[in-house]
Coordinates of C-alpha atoms in Angstrom, one line a residue:
M8 CA -9.8 -11.1 -2.3
T9 CA -8.9 -10.1 1.2
E10 CA -9.4 -13.7 2.2
D11 CA -7.1 -15.0 -0.6
L12 CA -4.3 -12.5 0.3
A13 CA -4.5 -13.5 4.0
T14 CA -4.5 -17.2 3.2
A15 CA -1.6 -16.9 0.8
L16 CA 0.5 -14.9 3.3
R17 CA -0.2 -17.5 6.0
A18 CA 0.9 -20.3 3.7
M19 CA 4.1 -18.5 2.9
A20 CA 4.8 -17.8 6.5
D21 CA 4.3 -21.5 7.4
A22 CA 6.3 -22.9 4.6
E23 CA 9.7 -24.4 5.3
S24 CA 11.6 -22.2 2.8
P25 CA 11.2 -18.4 2.4
H26 CA 9.2 -17.0 -0.5
A27 CA 9.6 -13.7 -2.3
L28 CA 6.6 -11.5 -1.5
D29 CA 4.7 -10.7 -4.7
V30 CA 1.4 -9.4 -3.3
E31 CA -0.2 -8.5 -6.6
R32 CA 0.6 -12.0 -8.0
I33 CA -1.0 -13.5 -4.9
V34 CA -4.1 -11.5 -5.5
Q35 CA -4.3 -12.3 -9.2
E36 CA -3.8 -16.0 -8.7
G37 CA -6.4 -16.1 -5.9
R38 CA -9.2 -14.5 -7.9
S39 CA -10.6 -17.7 -9.4
G40 CA -10.8 -19.4 -6.0
L41 CA -12.5 -16.3 -4.6
L42 CA -15.1 -16.4 -7.4
R43 CA -15.9 -20.0 -6.7
R44 CA -16.3 -19.5 -2.9
R45 CA -18.4 -16.3 -3.3
M46 CA -20.6 -17.7 -6.1
A47 CA -21.1 -21.0 -4.2
A48 CA -22.1 -19.0 -1.1
L49 CA -25.0 -17.7 -3.2
G50 CA -26.5 -21.2 -3.1
G51 CA -25.8 -22.1 -6.8
G52 CA -28.5 -22.1 -9.5
T53 CA -28.2 -20.6 -12.9
A54 CA -30.6 -17.7 -12.3
A55 CA -28.8 -16.4 -9.2
L56 CA -25.4 -17.0 -10.6
A57 CA -26.2 -15.4 -14.0
A58 CA -26.9 -12.1 -12.1
A59 CA -23.7 -12.4 -10.0
G60 CA -20.3 -11.3 -11.1
L61 CA -16.9 -9.9 -10.1
V62 CA -16.0 -7.1 -12.4
V63 CA -13.7 -4.0 -12.7
A64 CA -14.4 -1.2 -15.1
V65 CA -14.0 2.5 -15.5
L66 CA -16.2 4.8 -13.3
A67 CA -15.9 8.3 -12.0
P68 CA -15.8 8.6 -8.2
A69 CA -19.3 8.1 -6.9
G70 CA -21.1 11.3 -5.9
G71 CA -18.6 13.6 -7.5
A72 CA -18.1 15.3 -10.9
G73 CA -14.5 14.3 -11.0
H74 CA -11.4 13.5 -8.9
G75 CA -10.6 15.7 -6.0
A76 CA -7.2 16.6 -4.6
A77 CA -6.4 16.3 -0.9
P78 CA -6.4 19.4 1.2
G79 CA -3.4 21.4 0.2
A80 CA -2.7 19.4 -3.0
T81 CA -2.8 20.8 -6.5
A82 CA -5.5 19.4 -8.7
S83 CA -4.6 18.1 -12.2
P84 CA -5.8 20.2 -15.2
G85 CA -9.6 19.8 -15.6
V86 CA -9.9 18.1 -12.2
P87 CA -11.9 19.8 -9.4
S88 CA -10.2 20.4 -6.1
S89 CA -11.3 18.7 -2.9
A90 CA -13.2 21.8 -1.9
S91 CA -15.6 21.3 -4.7
S92 CA -15.8 17.6 -5.2
A93 CA -15.0 15.7 -2.0
P94 CA -18.2 14.6 -0.1
T95 CA -18.9 16.3 3.2
T96 CA -20.0 13.0 4.8
A97 CA -17.2 10.9 6.1
A98 CA -17.1 7.1 6.2
G99 CA -18.6 6.9 9.7
A100 CA -21.9 8.2 8.5
V101 CA -21.7 6.1 5.3
K102 CA -23.1 8.4 2.7
T103 CA -25.5 6.4 0.5
L104 CA -26.2 7.2 -3.1
P105 CA -29.1 6.0 -5.3
A106 CA -28.5 2.6 -7.0
Q107 CA -27.4 2.5 -10.7
V108 CA -28.0 -1.1 -11.7
N109 CA -28.5 -2.6 -15.2
P110 CA -29.8 -6.2 -15.0
R111 CA -28.0 -7.0 -18.3
D112 CA -24.7 -6.5 -16.6
P113 CA -23.3 -9.4 -14.6
D114 CA -21.8 -7.2 -11.9
V115 CA -23.0 -5.0 -9.1
T116 CA -20.6 -3.3 -6.8
H117 CA -21.7 -1.9 -3.4
W118 CA -18.9 0.4 -2.1
Q119 CA -17.5 3.2 -4.3
F120 CA -14.9 5.9 -4.2
G121 CA -16.4 9.2 -3.0
Y122 CA -13.0 10.9 -3.3
L123 CA -9.8 10.3 -5.1
P124 CA -6.4 12.1 -5.2
A125 CA -5.7 14.3 -8.1
G126 CA -4.6 12.5 -11.2
M127 CA -6.2 9.2 -10.2
T128 CA -8.7 7.3 -12.4
A129 CA -11.4 5.3 -10.6
H130 CA -12.4 1.8 -11.6
S131 CA -15.1 -0.4 -10.1
G132 CA -14.2 -3.8 -8.7
A133 CA -15.6 -7.1 -7.4
G134 CA -19.2 -7.4 -6.4
A135 CA -22.4 -9.4 -6.7
A136 CA -26.1 -8.4 -6.5
E137 CA -26.8 -10.9 -3.7
S138 CA -23.9 -10.0 -1.5
L139 CA -22.3 -6.9 0.0
D140 CA -18.8 -8.1 -0.9
S141 CA -17.3 -5.4 -3.1
T142 CA -13.9 -4.3 -4.4
V143 CA -13.1 -1.1 -6.3
W144 CA -9.8 0.0 -7.9
A145 CA -8.1 3.3 -8.9
Y146 CA -4.7 4.1 -10.2
D147 CA -2.6 6.9 -11.7
P148 CA -0.1 6.7 -14.5
S149 CA 2.8 6.5 -12.1
G150 CA 1.5 3.0 -11.1
F151 CA 0.3 4.2 -7.7
G152 CA -3.0 2.4 -7.0
L153 CA -5.7 2.2 -4.4
R154 CA -8.1 -0.8 -3.8
V155 CA -11.0 -0.7 -1.4
E156 CA -12.7 -4.0 -0.5
T157 CA -14.9 -5.4 2.1
S158 CA -13.7 -7.7 4.9
T159 CA -15.9 -10.2 6.7
N160 CA -14.1 -9.8 10.0
E161 CA -11.3 -7.7 11.5
P162 CA -8.1 -8.6 9.7
Q163 CA -5.8 -10.8 11.8
M164 CA -2.0 -10.5 11.9
I165 CA 0.7 -13.2 11.8
P166 CA 2.9 -12.5 14.8
G167 CA 6.5 -13.5 14.7
H168 CA 6.9 -13.7 10.9
A169 CA 8.9 -11.1 9.0
G170 CA 7.8 -9.9 5.6
V171 CA 4.0 -10.4 6.3
P172 CA 1.6 -8.2 8.4
N173 CA 2.4 -9.0 12.0
E174 CA 1.1 -6.0 14.0
K175 CA -1.7 -3.5 14.1
V176 CA -0.4 0.1 13.8
P177 CA -3.1 2.6 15.1
A178 CA -4.5 5.0 12.4
H179 CA -7.3 7.6 12.3
V180 CA -10.0 7.4 9.7
E181 CA -12.6 10.0 10.2
G182 CA -15.9 8.6 11.5
A183 CA -14.6 5.0 11.9
V184 CA -15.1 3.0 15.1
K185 CA -11.6 1.5 14.8
A186 CA -8.8 1.8 12.3
F187 CA -5.2 0.5 11.9
W188 CA -2.5 -0.1 9.4
L189 CA -1.3 -3.7 8.8
G190 CA 2.2 -3.4 10.1
Y191 CA 5.4 -5.3 9.4
G192 CA 7.1 -4.8 12.8
D193 CA 8.4 -1.8 14.7
G194 CA 5.7 0.4 13.3
V195 CA 6.6 -0.1 9.7
I196 CA 3.4 0.0 7.5
T197 CA 4.9 -0.7 4.1
S198 CA 5.7 -4.2 2.8
P199 CA 8.9 -5.4 1.3
D200 CA 9.1 -4.7 -2.4
S201 CA 7.0 -7.1 -4.6
Q202 CA 7.7 -7.9 -8.2
S203 CA 4.6 -6.3 -9.6
A204 CA 3.1 -4.0 -6.9
G205 CA 6.2 -2.4 -5.4
K206 CA 5.8 -1.6 -1.7
I207 CA 2.3 -1.8 -0.5
A208 CA 0.4 -0.6 2.5
Q209 CA -2.9 -1.8 3.9
L210 CA -5.4 0.1 6.1
A211 CA -8.4 -1.5 7.8
W212 CA -11.3 0.3 9.4
Q213 CA -14.7 -0.5 10.9
L214 CA -17.8 1.4 10.3
P215 CA -20.3 2.2 13.1
G216 CA -22.7 -0.5 11.6
G217 CA -20.0 -3.1 12.1
Q218 CA -18.8 -3.5 8.5
W219 CA -15.0 -3.8 8.0
L220 CA -13.4 -2.3 5.0
E221 CA -9.8 -2.4 3.8
I222 CA -7.8 -0.2 1.4
T223 CA -4.6 -1.4 -0.2
A224 CA -2.2 1.2 -1.6
T225 CA 0.3 -0.2 -4.2
H226 CA 3.5 1.3 -5.5
V227 CA 3.5 3.7 -2.6
G228 CA 6.9 5.0 -3.5
A229 CA 5.5 6.6 -6.6
R230 CA 3.5 9.2 -4.6
A231 CA 5.0 11.2 -1.8
D232 CA 1.7 12.0 -0.1
W233 CA 0.4 8.4 -0.4
Q234 CA -0.3 8.1 3.3
V235 CA -2.6 11.1 3.8
Q236 CA -4.2 10.3 0.5
T237 CA -5.0 6.8 1.5
L238 CA -6.5 7.9 4.8
T239 CA -8.6 10.6 3.0
T240 CA -9.8 8.2 0.4
A241 CA -10.9 5.7 3.2
A242 CA -12.8 8.5 5.0
H243 CA -14.9 9.2 2.0
V244 CA -15.9 5.7 0.7
V245 CA -19.6 5.7 -0.1
R246 CA -22.3 3.1 -0.2
Q247 CA -23.9 2.6 -3.6
D248 CA -25.1 -0.4 -5.7
R249 CA -23.7 0.2 -9.2
S250 CA -23.4 -1.8 -12.4
V251 CA -20.1 -1.4 -14.3
P252 CA -19.2 -1.5 -17.9
L253 CA -17.2 -4.4 -19.6
P254 CA -15.0 -4.4 -22.6
I255 CA -16.8 -7.3 -24.2
K256 CA -20.4 -8.4 -25.0
L257 CA -21.5 -12.0 -25.0
A258 CA -24.3 -13.2 -27.3
G259 CA -26.0 -15.3 -24.7
V260 CA -24.7 -17.8 -22.2
P261 CA -24.4 -21.2 -24.0
A262 CA -26.5 -24.1 -22.8
G263 CA -24.8 -26.0 -20.1
F264 CA -22.7 -23.0 -19.0
D265 CA -23.4 -21.8 -15.5
P266 CA -21.8 -18.4 -15.0
M267 CA -19.5 -18.3 -12.0
G268 CA -18.5 -14.7 -12.1
V269 CA -16.5 -12.0 -13.9
S270 CA -13.3 -10.3 -12.8
L271 CA -12.0 -7.4 -14.8
Y272 CA -8.8 -5.9 -13.4
Y273 CA -7.7 -2.6 -14.7
D274 CA -4.5 -0.6 -14.1
Y275 CA -1.9 1.3 -16.0
R276 CA -1.3 -1.8 -18.1
G277 CA -4.9 -1.7 -19.4
P278 CA -7.8 -4.1 -18.8
S279 CA -7.7 -7.8 -18.1
L280 CA -10.9 -9.7 -17.9
E281 CA -11.7 -13.2 -16.6
W282 CA -15.2 -14.7 -16.9
N283 CA -15.6 -18.2 -15.5
F284 CA -18.3 -20.8 -16.2
W285 CA -19.1 -24.1 -14.5
T286 CA -19.9 -26.7 -17.1
A287 CA -21.9 -29.2 -15.0
P288 CA -24.8 -28.8 -12.5
D289 CA -22.7 -30.2 -9.7
H290 CA -20.3 -27.3 -9.1
R291 CA -18.1 -29.3 -6.8
Q292 CA -17.1 -31.6 -9.6
A293 CA -17.6 -29.3 -12.6
S294 CA -14.9 -28.3 -15.1
V295 CA -14.4 -24.5 -15.5
V296 CA -14.2 -22.8 -18.9
M297 CA -12.8 -19.3 -18.9
I298 CA -13.2 -16.3 -21.1
V299 CA -10.2 -14.1 -20.8
A300 CA -9.7 -10.7 -22.5
F301 CA -6.9 -8.2 -22.0
K302 CA -5.2 -5.3 -23.7
T303 CA -3.0 -6.7 -26.5
G304 CA 0.6 -6.4 -25.4
G305 CA -0.3 -5.2 -21.9
W306 CA -0.8 -8.6 -20.3
K307 CA -0.4 -12.3 -21.3
I308 CA -2.8 -15.2 -21.0
G309 CA -0.5 -17.0 -18.5
D310 CA -1.2 -14.2 -16.0
W311 CA -4.7 -15.5 -15.4
V312 CA -5.3 -19.1 -16.3
P313 CA -4.1 -22.5 -14.9
S314 CA -0.9 -23.7 -16.6
Q315 CA -2.5 -27.0 -17.7
N316 CA -5.3 -25.4 -19.6
T317 CA -5.5 -25.2 -23.4
N318 CA -5.9 -21.6 -24.6
T319 CA -7.3 -20.4 -27.9
C320 CA -6.9 -16.7 -28.6
E321 CA -7.5 -14.0 -31.2
D322 CA -6.9 -10.3 -31.3
S323 CA -9.8 -7.8 -31.9
R324 CA -9.8 -4.0 -31.6
G325 CA -6.9 -3.8 -29.3
L326 CA -8.0 -6.7 -27.1
T327 CA -6.7 -10.3 -27.0
L328 CA -9.7 -12.6 -26.5
C329 CA -9.1 -16.1 -25.3
V330 CA -11.1 -19.2 -24.3
S331 CA -9.2 -21.3 -21.8
S332 CA -10.4 -24.8 -21.0
P333 CA -9.3 -28.0 -19.3
D334 CA -8.6 -31.4 -20.9
P335 CA -10.8 -33.2 -21.7
V336 CA -12.9 -30.4 -23.2
P337 CA -16.2 -30.2 -21.4
A338 CA -19.2 -31.4 -23.3
P339 CA -21.1 -28.0 -23.3
L340 CA -18.1 -26.4 -25.0
T341 CA -17.8 -29.1 -27.6
A342 CA -21.5 -28.7 -28.3
I343 CA -21.0 -25.1 -29.5
G344 CA -18.0 -25.8 -31.7
G345 CA -15.3 -25.8 -29.1
A346 CA -13.2 -22.7 -28.1
H347 CA -13.6 -21.2 -31.6
G348 CA -17.4 -21.5 -31.3
L349 CA -17.4 -19.6 -28.0
L350 CA -15.0 -16.9 -29.4
Q351 CA -17.6 -16.3 -32.2
R352 CA -20.1 -15.3 -29.5
I353 CA -17.8 -12.6 -28.0
T354 CA -17.7 -9.0 -29.3
S355 CA -14.7 -6.9 -28.4
L356 CA -15.4 -3.3 -27.5
G357 CA -11.7 -2.4 -27.4
N358 CA -9.4 -1.4 -24.6
D359 CA -10.7 2.2 -24.3
P360 CA -13.1 2.4 -21.4
A361 CA -15.1 5.1 -23.2
G362 CA -16.5 2.4 -25.5
W363 CA -17.5 -0.2 -22.9
T364 CA -21.0 -1.1 -22.0
T365 CA -23.2 -2.4 -19.2
D366 CA -25.4 -4.1 -21.8
V367 CA -23.2 -7.1 -21.7
L368 CA -25.8 -9.8 -22.2
P369 CA -28.8 -9.8 -24.6

C-alpha cells in the first residue's frame, strides 16, 4: 500500500494539470494492484496463494488487555491506562509475541499495535504468510485513524512539488535507528485536506534490524494530541504473526479460481471487504473475479471495483454481498452458475466484528 500511495503521488506531481489530493481514495484504488504484485511475488501457484491474503479485521492491541492512553491522557471508561497496558519494550527492541495463526484463514499479519490511544479500536490489516509485508488499522469514532505498514525501503520525497511529501522532517521514535515525518515544505507535516481522509500525517522509522515501518494518521484535526499519540504508537509496534477474522465464510474455492488475496478495510463507516481471484493459470492474462462485502449503507460497490465490471449484489445480515466480474464472464464463474452461483457459496456473518471468524474456509 505504501508503494501505491507513492506511485500515485508521483503521477499526480508529474501530471500537466493539478489534481485534488484525496489520499484515502488513492490508497483504496491502489489495493487491487498491490494485491496482484504481492501475490505474484509469492511465485504463483494455487497452494501458496490460497494461504495468502490481505485482510483487515477487529483485534485488540497485541500484548495488551485493552487500549492504553498516552502518558498524561485520560483513559476511556473500561479502558486501562498506559501504565497498565502499554508494553515496556519499545520498537527498537521489537517485542515479539507468540504466533496466533489459523490455516483456514486466508490472512496472516506480522506487525501489530502494542499500544493505542484511549478510545481507539484496533483492526488488523494487510499481510500474507509467505511475506513480512503487513498493514494494521485503528480508528476512533471521531474519524481519527492510524495505519501501520511495512516499507521495503526508506520512503523517498518528491522535492519541488507542493501538496505532496517533499522533505524529511526529523522525528524521534524511541529505539528507532532513524525516524522522520514526511513533510510538505517549511517543516509542515500535515497534508492538504483530502476528500475522505481529512489532513493526514505520515511517520517513517527504521528498526535496528533494517526494517522500515510507516504510520499514517488520518483526520488529524479530530484529535488534539494526534502527534504525540502517533509517535507513542509507533514506539510500541510489536512483531507477531496473527490470523484475523473476516465477516464472511466461503464454502470452498471454486474450481478454476486462484485466490489472489483478501482486503478488508474497516473504519468508522464499517467493514468493506475485497477478495480477488484469478480465473486462469496464466495470471498475467487472467481475468479477475471479485467478492466484495461491505456494511449496507456504509459504503457503495463503486468504491472498490473497476467501473467497467458487472456487479451482482444482495443484502444479508447488515452486509451487502457482491460478485464483480469483467465482460466476457470468465469460464470458471459461468461453470458454477455465474455471479448468483458464487453468491450462494458466501455466508454473511454480519457487520458486527464480534460475530466474525478465522474459520473462513472449510
